[in-house]
Amino acid sequence: MRWNTRTAIVGALCAGLVAVTLPGASASGQGRPGSDGAQIRRTEYGVPHILAHTYTDLGYGYGYAFAQDNACQMADRVLTLRGQRSAVFGPDTWSNDGLNPSTNLDSDTYFQALRRTGTIAHILAAPAPVGPSAELRQMVDGYTAGFNRYLKDVGVAHLPDPTCQGQPWVRPITAEDVWTNILDINQAPGISALRQLITTAAPPAANPAPATPAPATPATAAPGSAAASATARTPISALAAPLANIQSGRRGSNGWALGAKATAAGDSMVLVNPHLPFIGDARLYQVQLTIPGVLDVTGASLYGTPVVQMGHTQNLAWTHTATDALHMSIYQMQLVPGDPTSYLVDGRPEKMTVRQIPVQVLGADGTTSTVTKTLYNTRYGPVLSAGWSTASALTVRDANADNLRSMDQWLAMDRAQSISALQAAQRRYQGAPWVYTLAADTSGSVYYTDSSVMPHVTDAQLASCTVAPPPGMTLPLLNGSAAACAWGRDTDAVTPGLFGPANQPKLTRRDYVANSNNTPALTNPAAPLTGYPAVYNGRETQLELRPQLGLRMIAGRLAGTDGLGPAGFTLPTLRTLMLDDADRSAQIGLADILALCRTRPTLTASDGSSIDVRAACTALAGWDGHGRVDSHGQVLWGAFFTRLLEYDDRAGSFWRVPYDPHQPLSTPRGIDTGKPLVATALADTVQAAAESELPLNASPGQARRWDGVPLHGCADEEGCFNVMSATPTSGQNGGIDASDANYAEGSTFIMAVEMTPAGPKANTLLTYSESANPASPHYADQSALFSHGRWVTDRFSAADIAASPALQVTNLRR
């Protein structure tokens, strides 16, 4: 059954709960929310604009509107947050966590442990800014009540989403669920990504203890030596995969802030372009939140959160991109000989904390039983299964371990009208979990900062405390057996263990700042950022192809050499560049591969087979070098280039001209076809393509779809600005099915906004649309717009909202 908004609202109206103005209503007929309620105004594509007079009512209206679109998504997420998935779906199936999937049992153990520690209660007991402000508490309480009101109004048996209609696991949510969701989002690139390694950690058999334990120093067996890991049940290399996922494109993004000197009209502009999964807990919801005279903001929120995280107010616009740095530290502990659950710090033994975590699981016979798992903790944090031997163990400390401040920071930014007000919000709360910030205001200035919570590990500590990792591990490990290697504290930091605002990279300009998940250094190549602590640099050793392409697009627009007219950005040229779908790897390497396949039509694959590559050569020759819906040949190129990177282990040795840090925008370039791995990669790609159901010259629109809608864009690794990854069947099984065949990720919420003296002008796209309900008319309606390169006009002012031909108004009373 398709979701019928009129039917649902009228049903609620009959119960005496709401009043509604149906489509086509005039502004004068909208009315106002009362003193104990909220007004939900929906415009084209179901975008909700929430109007209220208090923070509680604003949260109430938001929670209700979100439930209308995504009740099943939230109910499923709450099962995860409460550690109850195994009791409903069994312990061995995988959770629908879009960022950090794991088995239900591992997920449940992790979240049950989190709840039993009382972490949320401890944070809530602290005064602001460490604990939540009164306004944020009101927003969370209102959001919770609004969501639950919708469940009561409609009834679980009559939910419009077939995914969870009538399911007993759909229950009212609590404020603790919302707070837990916030904390888990903040820890996504930290301990949350290591759930499986935390919940499967177990000590090895103990060896007899010598008479006198050896003191812990960086020279002992602790630093990743063969002796330290010889008896480990799980090799230390098991840590590599989750850490690689932390820094993968699943948390990628592009963000530009363009100042007065970069735009044709002298106005500032912002481009918002996060890259996140289409499935699970990291979906974004488009919304406007308004308390007259207090707050008026529009943009996008992560599911289950009550504030806007990216968007604009009347005079300020901002976006975020994921940082390249790690927001946690992995410490290697020297264990007490003969006791693998005790460790040494400065030669003194400390006992690990041991906790028993019971989890209810559904058995094959339909009955539930209790599985109890044991978790281990150190002074730094949880112990990991990877590398736990009789000599050493790894433990992780997460900078976001107590961070609920992010929502207060965003709530303050939602009220901000200038870059200086945004900076004040960031200084007060210091809650940005793992993102850079790029902003512009009506003064024509732009601003960039990495204000994210960062472990206070100084350059001196990196030099003295880093221990040599075992082969295959690139992650720096810190010596946990020396107290001097613990995190320090800045006097301006809101909590111990973090770098304060004075140490954070930041840049203010009048032309532009840009980021595509590269380090702060090349935020603007004309003004390289230097002098900040090395931990902000992460693991990046060179400017990758995607950020390189982004900076080249800006340079071309400022010079007027990109074929889009006179120099300087306009809103139309900003939109055009966002969806241009250029492929940087093709720009610098396709000609060489065409020369290879033309001169050598038969190549040898890895298995020794002779592969005829002439048809592939024809497909690549006919490709337009972009990732557009109808760019035939792009899928073949993407498969080849990704394989080439894998064969080269991403070292880049196949480039004819290697990367030169003095020429970051023009190197590397040219593929050296004399390297044997190049020909092998092409042969293997063509061989694999023969087994695919797609034609050799397949286009993105054939290979990547959402609910049958063709998607454009291509992979981050190729140097595509508009990142997109999907399958031909993505989106066909509902919004909480995270199976591989249904999975998609890439550009999600896109906003191009110009801050003019008359007010903001913006266009938006939510590529997967507002609802995760496959029966909703707003499940893929914006996907169709995205497919055709069309945009939604942002309705921000009351007059613009009232003028919407699709206007529907719901007045909620508490």
Short mmCIF file of C-alpha atoms in Angstrom, two decimals, residues 1-9 42 64-73 147 150-167 170 734-735 771-779:
data_model
loop_
_atom_site.label_atom_id
_atom_site.label_comp_id
_atom_site.label_asym_id
_atom_site.label_seq_id
_atom_site.Cartn_x
_atom_site.Cartn_y
_atom_site.Cartn_z
CA MET A 1 0.00 0.00 0.00
CA ARG A 2 1.35 3.43 -0.89
CA TRP A 3 1.65 6.02 1.85
CA ASN A 4 -1.28 8.39 1.66
CA THR A 5 -0.51 11.57 3.59
CA ARG A 6 -4.07 12.81 3.46
CA THR A 7 -5.48 9.54 4.81
CA ALA A 8 -3.01 9.39 7.69
CA ILE A 9 -3.48 13.02 8.70
CA ARG A 42 5.76 20.27 4.03
CA TYR A 64 6.77 13.62 14.68
CA ALA A 65 7.73 14.63 11.12
CA PHE A 66 10.71 12.29 11.10
CA ALA A 67 8.55 9.42 12.29
CA GLN A 68 6.10 10.05 9.47
CA ASP A 69 8.90 9.33 7.02
CA ASN A 70 11.23 6.97 8.87
CA ALA A 71 9.55 5.25 11.79
CA CYS A 72 10.84 1.80 10.79
CA GLN A 73 14.37 3.09 10.31
CA PHE A 147 8.23 10.36 17.65
CA TYR A 150 3.25 9.45 15.92
CA LEU A 151 3.47 5.77 16.88
CA LYS A 152 0.46 6.24 19.16
CA ASP A 153 -1.52 8.17 16.55
CA VAL A 154 -1.00 5.68 13.74
CA GLY A 155 -0.48 2.46 15.67
CA VAL A 156 2.24 -0.07 14.92
CA ALA A 157 -0.25 -2.31 13.13
CA HIS A 158 -1.07 0.51 10.70
CA LEU A 159 2.39 1.93 10.02
CA PRO A 160 2.65 2.80 6.33
CA ASP A 161 6.08 1.16 5.96
CA PRO A 162 5.77 -2.58 5.22
CA THR A 163 9.29 -3.05 6.56
CA CYS A 164 8.09 -2.99 10.17
CA GLN A 165 4.31 -2.75 10.01
CA GLY A 166 2.83 -4.76 12.88
CA GLN A 167 6.21 -5.93 14.16
CA VAL A 170 8.61 -1.48 17.06
CA GLY A 734 13.70 -0.95 1.60
CA GLY A 735 15.73 1.50 3.60
CA SER A 771 11.91 8.55 3.39
CA ALA A 772 13.36 5.08 3.92
CA ASN A 773 9.86 3.67 3.47
CA PRO A 774 9.76 1.93 0.06
CA ALA A 775 6.00 2.57 -0.13
CA SER A 776 6.38 6.34 0.32
CA PRO A 777 6.13 8.76 -2.62
CA HIS A 778 9.24 10.34 -1.11
CA TYR A 779 11.34 7.18 -1.25
#
